[in-house]
């Protein structure tokens, strides 16, 4: 019996996952590509809890006392800032990475909730513009599909410097997802892998960001706000440079952020988690005296009302959701099991967005698979999900005695772990101790 246990003992260095990864690289002769986001466990908002009211403060009554959620983004310079009914937006995800049905459903759901959605690499899909009452138009390093005509139709512009799942890396859309329509929008060949550059072609330094922002402001007559989106790495300096360049809002994406396809090494080994990134971004804005003037939108692994509420309490003006909205419409749902098996995976474990063979019709351009995602049904699921998040945020805010979700504050939170205490710079629950201070 003892000898059998010895045989089954697993190496802590060469775990089954490490062995499989080595052998997959040996077979492929290249790095591993996959979708979704980081699989590793990192300190997150779950490691914080709210100190709700008791005798020191009074809660608000949910049935009689309002808790408002109105949110403004881009108030610094834009004549027409983005006015949202809720502090939750939908992140940029390209048509190409996502199916037509998924993009339209996201736009319709955002409209129902009075919030914005965002285009993504590859340009503005006309149906997405029609479905979205508030649409943020991304300006990415590739410039695929980017044109002045669509610029005029946007409600805000988001200059993408990087994203949390692959900071410092470019985009990737494998040929099996580049059908005739996707290729046409990007003016690239059909069926060929498309790689987006990792930096803007006309930039050699931060001063070029200022020039780009000024160009876009002139092109839109200073009407709409200009956001700058970046992956979370050297957050403080990056935020300060973006503000100095003239950004109206910062969109900061932590390492838990998702992607349809990139090298797994980026997802697991670059960037910092959303929790410390948010804290550093707020400190940067405070240090240069623009906190409240330049809005902060945080993204990366935000899934629930408590996640949203904690982000607001730590200083974000709004959050942006990507992967969670896809899950709401059916990503990883236990249906079409045989198609998960064809990909070598199971429901709840699928991260094969890059293959274009999404069993539930979300990350595919295959006409037959896409029909598995009815637009009306997907719209309802996403709208219901967003509404539930808003209700959860309001419940927590009321329990903290706040009549506006934006009045949530740092002193409403404590940390449950030393790591979270150090990263969020909050006291450990039940103590006055802040790790590292």
GROMACS .gro file of C-alpha atoms in nm:
model
  437
    1UNK     CA    1   0.000   0.000   0.000
    2UNK     CA    2   0.280   0.243   0.096
    3UNK     CA    3   0.470   0.170  -0.223
    4UNK     CA    4   0.155   0.240  -0.430
    5UNK     CA    5   0.119   0.580  -0.262
    6UNK     CA    6   0.480   0.657  -0.345
    7UNK     CA    7   0.418   0.578  -0.711
    8UNK     CA    8   0.115   0.812  -0.719
    9UNK     CA    9   0.294   1.097  -0.543
   10UNK     CA   10   0.278   1.415  -0.755
   11UNK     CA   11   0.571   1.648  -0.810
   12UNK     CA   12   0.514   2.002  -0.686
   13UNK     CA   13   0.728   2.132  -0.971
   14UNK     CA   14   0.615   1.907  -1.253
   15UNK     CA   15   0.245   1.896  -1.176
   16UNK     CA   16   0.008   1.721  -1.421
   17UNK     CA   17  -0.070   2.066  -1.566
   18UNK     CA   18   0.299   2.150  -1.607
   19UNK     CA   19   0.368   1.815  -1.772
   20UNK     CA   20   0.074   1.861  -2.011
   21UNK     CA   21   0.193   2.212  -2.099
   22UNK     CA   22   0.548   2.093  -2.174
   23UNK     CA   23   0.420   1.812  -2.392
   24UNK     CA   24   0.175   2.040  -2.575
   25UNK     CA   25   0.459   2.279  -2.658
   26UNK     CA   26   0.670   1.984  -2.769
   27UNK     CA   27   0.397   1.877  -3.010
   28UNK     CA   28   0.313   2.226  -3.140
   29UNK     CA   29   0.659   2.379  -3.156
   30UNK     CA   30   0.517   2.713  -3.044
   31UNK     CA   31   0.356   2.886  -2.750
   32UNK     CA   32   0.007   2.797  -2.631
   33UNK     CA   33  -0.281   3.020  -2.738
   34UNK     CA   34  -0.615   3.031  -2.561
   35UNK     CA   35  -0.900   3.259  -2.470
   36UNK     CA   36  -1.080   3.365  -2.151
   37UNK     CA   37  -0.828   3.506  -1.900
   38UNK     CA   38  -0.591   3.424  -1.618
   39UNK     CA   39  -0.660   3.088  -1.455
   40UNK     CA   40  -0.437   3.147  -1.153
   41UNK     CA   41  -0.579   3.252  -0.818
   42UNK     CA   42  -0.501   3.612  -0.721
   43UNK     CA   43  -0.619   3.842  -0.439
   44UNK     CA   44  -0.952   3.985  -0.545
   45UNK     CA   45  -1.255   4.174  -0.421
   46UNK     CA   46  -1.377   3.857  -0.246
   47UNK     CA   47  -1.102   3.923   0.009
   48UNK     CA   48  -1.278   4.241   0.127
   49UNK     CA   49  -1.602   4.277   0.323
   50UNK     CA   50  -1.828   4.572   0.401
   51UNK     CA   51  -1.880   4.717   0.748
   52UNK     CA   52  -2.248   4.785   0.716
   53UNK     CA   53  -2.455   4.985   0.962
   54UNK     CA   54  -2.568   4.900   1.316
   55UNK     CA   55  -2.581   5.174   1.584
   56UNK     CA   56  -2.306   5.402   1.457
   57UNK     CA   57  -2.488   5.456   1.128
   58UNK     CA   58  -2.840   5.396   1.008
   59UNK     CA   59  -2.925   5.191   0.700
   60UNK     CA   60  -3.166   5.311   0.434
   61UNK     CA   61  -3.500   5.140   0.386
   62UNK     CA   62  -3.501   4.973   0.046
   63UNK     CA   63  -3.871   5.009  -0.019
   64UNK     CA   64  -3.900   5.379   0.066
   65UNK     CA   65  -3.562   5.547   0.039
   66UNK     CA   66  -3.388   5.589  -0.296
   67UNK     CA   67  -3.032   5.493  -0.372
   68UNK     CA   68  -2.927   5.655  -0.698
   69UNK     CA   69  -2.691   5.510  -0.956
   70UNK     CA   70  -2.654   5.788  -1.214
   71UNK     CA   71  -2.297   5.801  -1.345
   72UNK     CA   72  -2.107   6.053  -1.556
   73UNK     CA   73  -1.790   5.971  -1.748
   74UNK     CA   74  -1.579   6.227  -1.933
   75UNK     CA   75  -1.668   6.552  -1.760
   76UNK     CA   76  -1.319   6.701  -1.789
   77UNK     CA   77  -1.326   6.852  -2.138
   78UNK     CA   78  -1.612   6.701  -2.339
   79UNK     CA   79  -1.913   6.918  -2.418
   80UNK     CA   80  -2.129   6.607  -2.401
   81UNK     CA   81  -2.003   6.369  -2.128
   82UNK     CA   82  -2.130   6.015  -2.118
   83UNK     CA   83  -2.437   6.004  -1.894
   84UNK     CA   84  -2.518   5.654  -1.771
   85UNK     CA   85  -2.807   5.528  -1.560
   86UNK     CA   86  -2.585   5.274  -1.384
   87UNK     CA   87  -2.213   5.255  -1.292
   88UNK     CA   88  -2.165   4.942  -1.502
   89UNK     CA   89  -2.057   4.946  -1.866
   90UNK     CA   90  -1.982   4.676  -2.122
   91UNK     CA   91  -1.619   4.641  -2.226
   92UNK     CA   92  -1.477   4.646  -2.577
   93UNK     CA   93  -1.498   4.309  -2.751
   94UNK     CA   94  -1.456   4.291  -3.125
   95UNK     CA   95  -1.690   4.169  -3.392
   96UNK     CA   96  -1.476   3.881  -3.504
   97UNK     CA   97  -1.389   3.770  -3.156
   98UNK     CA   98  -1.765   3.769  -3.089
   99UNK     CA   99  -2.045   3.668  -3.320
  100UNK     CA  100  -2.288   3.912  -3.480
  101UNK     CA  101  -2.565   3.789  -3.249
  102UNK     CA  102  -2.354   3.840  -2.939
  103UNK     CA  103  -2.255   4.195  -3.035
  104UNK     CA  104  -2.613   4.296  -3.111
  105UNK     CA  105  -2.741   4.139  -2.789
  106UNK     CA  106  -2.483   4.329  -2.582
  107UNK     CA  107  -2.585   4.654  -2.747
  108UNK     CA  108  -2.954   4.596  -2.685
  109UNK     CA  109  -2.899   4.491  -2.323
  110UNK     CA  110  -2.685   4.797  -2.254
  111UNK     CA  111  -2.956   5.017  -2.404
  112UNK     CA  112  -3.224   4.861  -2.183
  113UNK     CA  113  -3.016   4.945  -1.874
  114UNK     CA  114  -2.921   5.295  -1.992
  115UNK     CA  115  -2.551   5.223  -2.015
  116UNK     CA  116  -2.283   5.199  -2.281
  117UNK     CA  117  -2.119   4.921  -2.476
  118UNK     CA  118  -1.790   4.935  -2.665
  119UNK     CA  119  -1.681   4.832  -3.012
  120UNK     CA  120  -1.344   4.651  -3.008
  121UNK     CA  121  -1.080   4.580  -3.272
  122UNK     CA  122  -1.204   4.568  -3.630
  123UNK     CA  123  -1.432   4.869  -3.643
  124UNK     CA  124  -1.794   4.955  -3.575
  125UNK     CA  125  -2.054   4.697  -3.674
  126UNK     CA  126  -2.355   4.889  -3.812
  127UNK     CA  127  -2.599   4.663  -3.629
  128UNK     CA  128  -2.415   4.725  -3.303
  129UNK     CA  129  -2.443   5.100  -3.352
  130UNK     CA  130  -2.814   5.063  -3.420
  131UNK     CA  131  -2.865   4.844  -3.112
  132UNK     CA  132  -2.664   5.065  -2.873
  133UNK     CA  133  -2.799   5.396  -2.748
  134UNK     CA  134  -2.452   5.477  -2.611
  135UNK     CA  135  -2.153   5.337  -2.796
  136UNK     CA  136  -1.784   5.383  -2.718
  137UNK     CA  137  -1.569   5.360  -3.030
  138UNK     CA  138  -1.226   5.212  -2.977
  139UNK     CA  139  -0.909   5.342  -3.145
  140UNK     CA  140  -0.665   5.052  -3.135
  141UNK     CA  141  -0.307   5.008  -3.253
  142UNK     CA  142  -0.419   4.803  -3.554
  143UNK     CA  143  -0.660   5.073  -3.682
  144UNK     CA  144  -0.854   4.784  -3.841
  145UNK     CA  145  -1.186   4.927  -3.959
  146UNK     CA  146  -1.125   5.263  -3.791
  147UNK     CA  147  -1.258   5.552  -3.999
  148UNK     CA  148  -1.374   5.917  -3.956
  149UNK     CA  149  -1.732   5.839  -4.057
  150UNK     CA  150  -1.782   5.601  -3.767
  151UNK     CA  151  -1.593   5.840  -3.540
  152UNK     CA  152  -1.872   6.093  -3.593
  153UNK     CA  153  -2.131   5.834  -3.485
  154UNK     CA  154  -1.963   5.755  -3.151
  155UNK     CA  155  -2.072   5.872  -2.808
  156UNK     CA  156  -1.718   5.844  -2.671
  157UNK     CA  157  -1.376   5.736  -2.796
  158UNK     CA  158  -1.153   5.490  -2.618
  159UNK     CA  159  -0.785   5.492  -2.714
  160UNK     CA  160  -0.656   5.147  -2.633
  161UNK     CA  161  -0.298   5.136  -2.513
  162UNK     CA  162  -0.329   4.786  -2.376
  163UNK     CA  163  -0.557   4.539  -2.199
  164UNK     CA  164  -0.527   4.340  -1.880
  165UNK     CA  165  -0.505   3.995  -2.035
  166UNK     CA  166  -0.205   4.088  -2.248
  167UNK     CA  167  -0.039   4.417  -2.150
  168UNK     CA  168   0.246   4.480  -2.390
  169UNK     CA  169   0.111   4.226  -2.638
  170UNK     CA  170  -0.098   4.268  -2.949
  171UNK     CA  171  -0.431   4.123  -3.055
  172UNK     CA  172  -0.487   3.793  -3.227
  173UNK     CA  173  -0.774   3.662  -3.437
  174UNK     CA  174  -0.717   3.320  -3.586
  175UNK     CA  175  -0.811   3.257  -3.948
  176UNK     CA  176  -1.102   3.026  -3.869
  177UNK     CA  177  -1.289   3.331  -3.728
  178UNK     CA  178  -1.204   3.561  -4.019
  179UNK     CA  179  -1.503   3.512  -4.247
  180UNK     CA  180  -1.594   3.731  -4.542
  181UNK     CA  181  -1.773   3.996  -4.333
  182UNK     CA  182  -1.504   4.021  -4.065
  183UNK     CA  183  -1.231   4.034  -4.330
  184UNK     CA  184  -1.420   4.303  -4.521
  185UNK     CA  185  -1.451   4.529  -4.217
  186UNK     CA  186  -1.079   4.496  -4.152
  187UNK     CA  187  -0.978   4.512  -4.521
  188UNK     CA  188  -0.770   4.201  -4.472
  189UNK     CA  189  -0.772   3.857  -4.642
  190UNK     CA  190  -1.042   3.609  -4.549
  191UNK     CA  191  -0.937   3.298  -4.356
  192UNK     CA  192  -0.592   3.424  -4.262
  193UNK     CA  193  -0.468   3.476  -3.905
  194UNK     CA  194  -0.477   3.844  -3.810
  195UNK     CA  195  -0.229   3.984  -3.562
  196UNK     CA  196  -0.278   4.332  -3.425
  197UNK     CA  197   0.031   4.534  -3.332
  198UNK     CA  198   0.121   4.586  -2.968
  199UNK     CA  199   0.167   4.964  -3.001
  200UNK     CA  200   0.020   5.244  -3.207
  201UNK     CA  201   0.205   5.283  -3.537
  202UNK     CA  202   0.240   5.662  -3.510
  203UNK     CA  203   0.363   5.673  -3.149
  204UNK     CA  204   0.716   5.670  -3.016
  205UNK     CA  205   0.639   5.805  -2.670
  206UNK     CA  206   0.379   5.953  -2.431
  207UNK     CA  207   0.382   6.290  -2.608
  208UNK     CA  208   0.234   6.122  -2.914
  209UNK     CA  209  -0.068   6.024  -2.705
  210UNK     CA  210  -0.131   6.395  -2.648
  211UNK     CA  211  -0.119   6.456  -3.024
  212UNK     CA  212  -0.360   6.167  -3.090
  213UNK     CA  213  -0.606   6.293  -2.827
  214UNK     CA  214  -0.596   6.643  -2.977
  215UNK     CA  215  -0.657   6.501  -3.326
  216UNK     CA  216  -0.960   6.309  -3.207
  217UNK     CA  217  -1.097   6.608  -3.014
  218UNK     CA  218  -1.072   6.827  -3.321
  219UNK     CA  219  -1.231   6.558  -3.537
  220UNK     CA  220  -1.528   6.537  -3.300
  221UNK     CA  221  -1.544   6.912  -3.222
  222UNK     CA  222  -1.472   6.852  -2.850
  223UNK     CA  223  -1.822   6.706  -2.820
  224UNK     CA  224  -1.753   6.359  -2.682
  225UNK     CA  225  -1.516   6.232  -2.412
  226UNK     CA  226  -1.193   6.054  -2.485
  227UNK     CA  227  -1.096   5.762  -2.265
  228UNK     CA  228  -0.754   5.599  -2.246
  229UNK     CA  229  -0.756   5.225  -2.175
  230UNK     CA  230  -0.453   5.040  -2.047
  231UNK     CA  231  -0.356   4.710  -1.893
  232UNK     CA  232  -0.250   4.727  -1.529
  233UNK     CA  233   0.126   4.723  -1.495
  234UNK     CA  234   0.312   5.039  -1.382
  235UNK     CA  235  -0.020   5.192  -1.292
  236UNK     CA  236   0.074   5.514  -1.115
  237UNK     CA  237   0.307   5.646  -1.382
  238UNK     CA  238   0.084   5.529  -1.668
  239UNK     CA  239  -0.223   5.699  -1.522
  240UNK     CA  240  -0.036   6.025  -1.466
  241UNK     CA  241   0.097   6.024  -1.822
  242UNK     CA  242  -0.248   5.960  -1.968
  243UNK     CA  243  -0.396   6.243  -1.761
  244UNK     CA  244  -0.114   6.476  -1.864
  245UNK     CA  245  -0.186   6.387  -2.228
  246UNK     CA  246  -0.544   6.506  -2.185
  247UNK     CA  247  -0.756   6.197  -2.116
  248UNK     CA  248  -1.109   6.259  -1.990
  249UNK     CA  249  -1.128   5.917  -1.831
  250UNK     CA  250  -0.897   5.626  -1.752
  251UNK     CA  251  -1.010   5.271  -1.820
  252UNK     CA  252  -0.785   5.036  -1.625
  253UNK     CA  253  -0.795   4.662  -1.693
  254UNK     CA  254  -0.648   4.425  -1.432
  255UNK     CA  255  -0.482   4.092  -1.510
  256UNK     CA  256  -0.808   3.902  -1.456
  257UNK     CA  257  -0.941   4.069  -1.772
  258UNK     CA  258  -1.049   3.845  -2.055
  259UNK     CA  259  -0.955   3.804  -2.419
  260UNK     CA  260  -1.069   3.593  -2.709
  261UNK     CA  261  -0.715   3.483  -2.791
  262UNK     CA  262  -0.361   3.542  -2.676
  263UNK     CA  263  -0.056   3.356  -2.555
  264UNK     CA  264  -0.125   3.191  -2.221
  265UNK     CA  265   0.204   3.332  -2.088
  266UNK     CA  266   0.056   3.681  -2.103
  267UNK     CA  267  -0.259   3.580  -1.919
  268UNK     CA  268  -0.072   3.412  -1.635
  269UNK     CA  269   0.255   3.604  -1.608
  270UNK     CA  270   0.200   3.971  -1.691
  271UNK     CA  271   0.022   4.261  -1.524
  272UNK     CA  272  -0.114   4.300  -1.173
  273UNK     CA  273  -0.455   4.210  -1.028
  274UNK     CA  274  -0.746   4.450  -1.052
  275UNK     CA  275  -0.759   4.513  -0.675
  276UNK     CA  276  -0.414   4.675  -0.630
  277UNK     CA  277  -0.437   4.835  -0.975
  278UNK     CA  278  -0.750   5.023  -0.872
  279UNK     CA  279  -0.591   5.146  -0.549
  280UNK     CA  280  -0.280   5.268  -0.730
  281UNK     CA  281  -0.484   5.444  -0.998
  282UNK     CA  282  -0.687   5.634  -0.739
  283UNK     CA  283  -0.367   5.737  -0.560
  284UNK     CA  284  -0.220   5.861  -0.888
  285UNK     CA  285  -0.526   6.075  -0.961
  286UNK     CA  286  -0.520   6.215  -0.607
  287UNK     CA  287  -0.148   6.294  -0.620
  288UNK     CA  288  -0.190   6.512  -0.929
  289UNK     CA  289  -0.512   6.670  -0.805
  290UNK     CA  290  -0.756   6.540  -1.066
  291UNK     CA  291  -0.946   6.277  -0.866
  292UNK     CA  292  -1.313   6.341  -0.944
  293UNK     CA  293  -1.223   6.548  -1.249
  294UNK     CA  294  -1.084   6.257  -1.451
  295UNK     CA  295  -1.311   5.956  -1.409
  296UNK     CA  296  -1.181   5.606  -1.347
  297UNK     CA  297  -1.341   5.295  -1.497
  298UNK     CA  298  -1.205   4.966  -1.366
  299UNK     CA  299  -1.231   4.624  -1.529
  300UNK     CA  300  -1.089   4.276  -1.501
  301UNK     CA  301  -1.267   3.984  -1.332
  302UNK     CA  302  -1.567   4.178  -1.202
  303UNK     CA  303  -1.858   3.935  -1.169
  304UNK     CA  304  -2.104   4.039  -0.900
  305UNK     CA  305  -2.277   4.328  -0.730
  306UNK     CA  306  -2.036   4.307  -0.434
  307UNK     CA  307  -1.742   4.331  -0.678
  308UNK     CA  308  -1.896   4.644  -0.829
  309UNK     CA  309  -1.976   4.797  -0.490
  310UNK     CA  310  -1.624   4.734  -0.358
  311UNK     CA  311  -1.470   4.888  -0.671
  312UNK     CA  312  -1.683   5.200  -0.620
  313UNK     CA  313  -1.594   5.213  -0.251
  314UNK     CA  314  -1.225   5.201  -0.339
  315UNK     CA  315  -1.264   5.499  -0.570
  316UNK     CA  316  -1.376   5.384  -0.915
  317UNK     CA  317  -1.647   5.586  -1.088
  318UNK     CA  318  -1.771   5.287  -1.285
  319UNK     CA  319  -1.677   4.933  -1.379
  320UNK     CA  320  -1.663   4.762  -1.715
  321UNK     CA  321  -1.764   4.400  -1.771
  322UNK     CA  322  -1.663   4.171  -2.056
  323UNK     CA  323  -1.635   3.799  -1.982
  324UNK     CA  324  -1.912   3.808  -1.722
  325UNK     CA  325  -2.163   3.936  -1.978
  326UNK     CA  326  -2.071   3.648  -2.210
  327UNK     CA  327  -2.125   3.403  -1.926
  328UNK     CA  328  -2.463   3.566  -1.864
  329UNK     CA  329  -2.568   3.491  -2.220
  330UNK     CA  330  -2.457   3.129  -2.196
  331UNK     CA  331  -2.077   3.093  -2.214
  332UNK     CA  332  -1.979   2.758  -2.057
  333UNK     CA  333  -2.343   2.658  -2.013
  334UNK     CA  334  -2.392   2.279  -1.995
  335UNK     CA  335  -2.567   2.241  -2.330
  336UNK     CA  336  -2.438   2.089  -2.656
  337UNK     CA  337  -2.208   1.875  -2.441
  338UNK     CA  338  -2.080   1.680  -2.739
  339UNK     CA  339  -1.933   1.997  -2.889
  340UNK     CA  340  -1.742   2.075  -2.570
  341UNK     CA  341  -1.601   1.722  -2.592
  342UNK     CA  342  -1.490   1.783  -2.952
  343UNK     CA  343  -1.281   2.070  -2.816
  344UNK     CA  344  -1.137   1.843  -2.548
  345UNK     CA  345  -1.310   2.021  -2.262
  346UNK     CA  346  -1.624   2.031  -2.049
  347UNK     CA  347  -1.881   2.298  -1.962
  348UNK     CA  348  -1.751   2.535  -1.689
  349UNK     CA  349  -1.393   2.465  -1.803
  350UNK     CA  350  -1.400   2.589  -2.164
  351UNK     CA  351  -1.156   2.861  -2.266
  352UNK     CA  352  -1.146   2.777  -2.635
  353UNK     CA  353  -1.275   3.112  -2.761
  354UNK     CA  354  -0.983   3.129  -3.006
  355UNK     CA  355  -1.094   2.821  -3.201
  356UNK     CA  356  -1.411   2.973  -3.339
  357UNK     CA  357  -1.597   2.656  -3.240
  358UNK     CA  358  -1.786   2.802  -2.942
  359UNK     CA  359  -2.058   2.546  -2.856
  360UNK     CA  360  -2.304   2.818  -2.753
  361UNK     CA  361  -2.257   3.054  -3.048
  362UNK     CA  362  -2.087   3.347  -2.873
  363UNK     CA  363  -1.722   3.345  -2.986
  364UNK     CA  364  -1.773   3.208  -3.335
  365UNK     CA  365  -1.834   3.318  -3.692
  366UNK     CA  366  -1.976   2.979  -3.789
  367UNK     CA  367  -2.331   3.042  -3.913
  368UNK     CA  368  -2.471   2.720  -3.770
  369UNK     CA  369  -2.317   2.767  -3.425
  370UNK     CA  370  -2.419   3.132  -3.412
  371UNK     CA  371  -2.785   3.035  -3.450
  372UNK     CA  372  -2.759   2.871  -3.109
  373UNK     CA  373  -2.754   3.223  -2.961
  374UNK     CA  374  -3.094   3.385  -3.028
  375UNK     CA  375  -3.048   3.761  -3.001
  376UNK     CA  376  -3.366   3.827  -2.802
  377UNK     CA  377  -3.290   3.558  -2.549
  378UNK     CA  378  -2.928   3.667  -2.509
  379UNK     CA  379  -3.040   4.028  -2.467
  380UNK     CA  380  -3.276   3.930  -2.188
  381UNK     CA  381  -3.012   3.728  -2.006
  382UNK     CA  382  -2.755   4.008  -2.014
  383UNK     CA  383  -3.010   4.273  -1.916
  384UNK     CA  384  -3.134   4.059  -1.627
  385UNK     CA  385  -2.778   4.002  -1.513
  386UNK     CA  386  -2.688   4.373  -1.521
  387UNK     CA  387  -3.011   4.461  -1.341
  388UNK     CA  388  -2.933   4.207  -1.069
  389UNK     CA  389  -2.588   4.363  -1.021
  390UNK     CA  390  -2.741   4.707  -0.982
  391UNK     CA  391  -2.986   4.578  -0.722
  392UNK     CA  392  -2.702   4.413  -0.530
  393UNK     CA  393  -2.494   4.732  -0.533
  394UNK     CA  394  -2.791   4.935  -0.414
  395UNK     CA  395  -2.861   4.685  -0.137
  396UNK     CA  396  -2.505   4.710  -0.008
  397UNK     CA  397  -2.503   5.088  -0.038
  398UNK     CA  398  -2.828   5.118   0.156
  399UNK     CA  399  -2.691   4.880   0.420
  400UNK     CA  400  -2.397   5.120   0.454
  401UNK     CA  401  -2.636   5.415   0.491
  402UNK     CA  402  -2.569   5.563   0.147
  403UNK     CA  403  -2.831   5.724  -0.074
  404UNK     CA  404  -2.602   5.715  -0.379
  405UNK     CA  405  -2.384   5.419  -0.476
  406UNK     CA  406  -2.102   5.663  -0.545
  407UNK     CA  407  -2.100   5.757  -0.176
  408UNK     CA  408  -1.955   5.418  -0.085
  409UNK     CA  409  -1.606   5.480   0.053
  410UNK     CA  410  -1.291   5.311   0.168
  411UNK     CA  411  -1.385   5.323   0.536
  412UNK     CA  412  -1.682   5.099   0.455
  413UNK     CA  413  -1.439   4.814   0.382
  414UNK     CA  414  -1.196   4.589   0.570
  415UNK     CA  415  -0.970   4.309   0.447
  416UNK     CA  416  -0.993   3.941   0.529
  417UNK     CA  417  -0.638   3.846   0.429
  418UNK     CA  418  -0.294   3.998   0.474
  419UNK     CA  419  -0.246   4.009   0.099
  420UNK     CA  420  -0.567   4.202   0.045
  421UNK     CA  421  -0.481   4.434   0.333
  422UNK     CA  422  -0.146   4.516   0.174
  423UNK     CA  423  -0.285   4.561  -0.177
  424UNK     CA  424  -0.599   4.754  -0.087
  425UNK     CA  425  -0.427   4.937   0.201
  426UNK     CA  426  -0.722   4.857   0.425
  427UNK     CA  427  -0.716   4.734   0.786
  428UNK     CA  428  -0.741   4.365   0.853
  429UNK     CA  429  -1.090   4.284   0.983
  430UNK     CA  430  -1.123   4.338   1.357
  431UNK     CA  431  -0.792   4.523   1.385
  432UNK     CA  432  -0.632   4.857   1.307
  433UNK     CA  433  -0.348   4.677   1.134
  434UNK     CA  434  -0.277   4.753   0.768
  435UNK     CA  435  -0.021   4.521   0.619
  436UNK     CA  436   0.289   4.712   0.506
  437UNK     CA  437   0.213   5.032   0.695
   0.00000   0.00000   0.00000
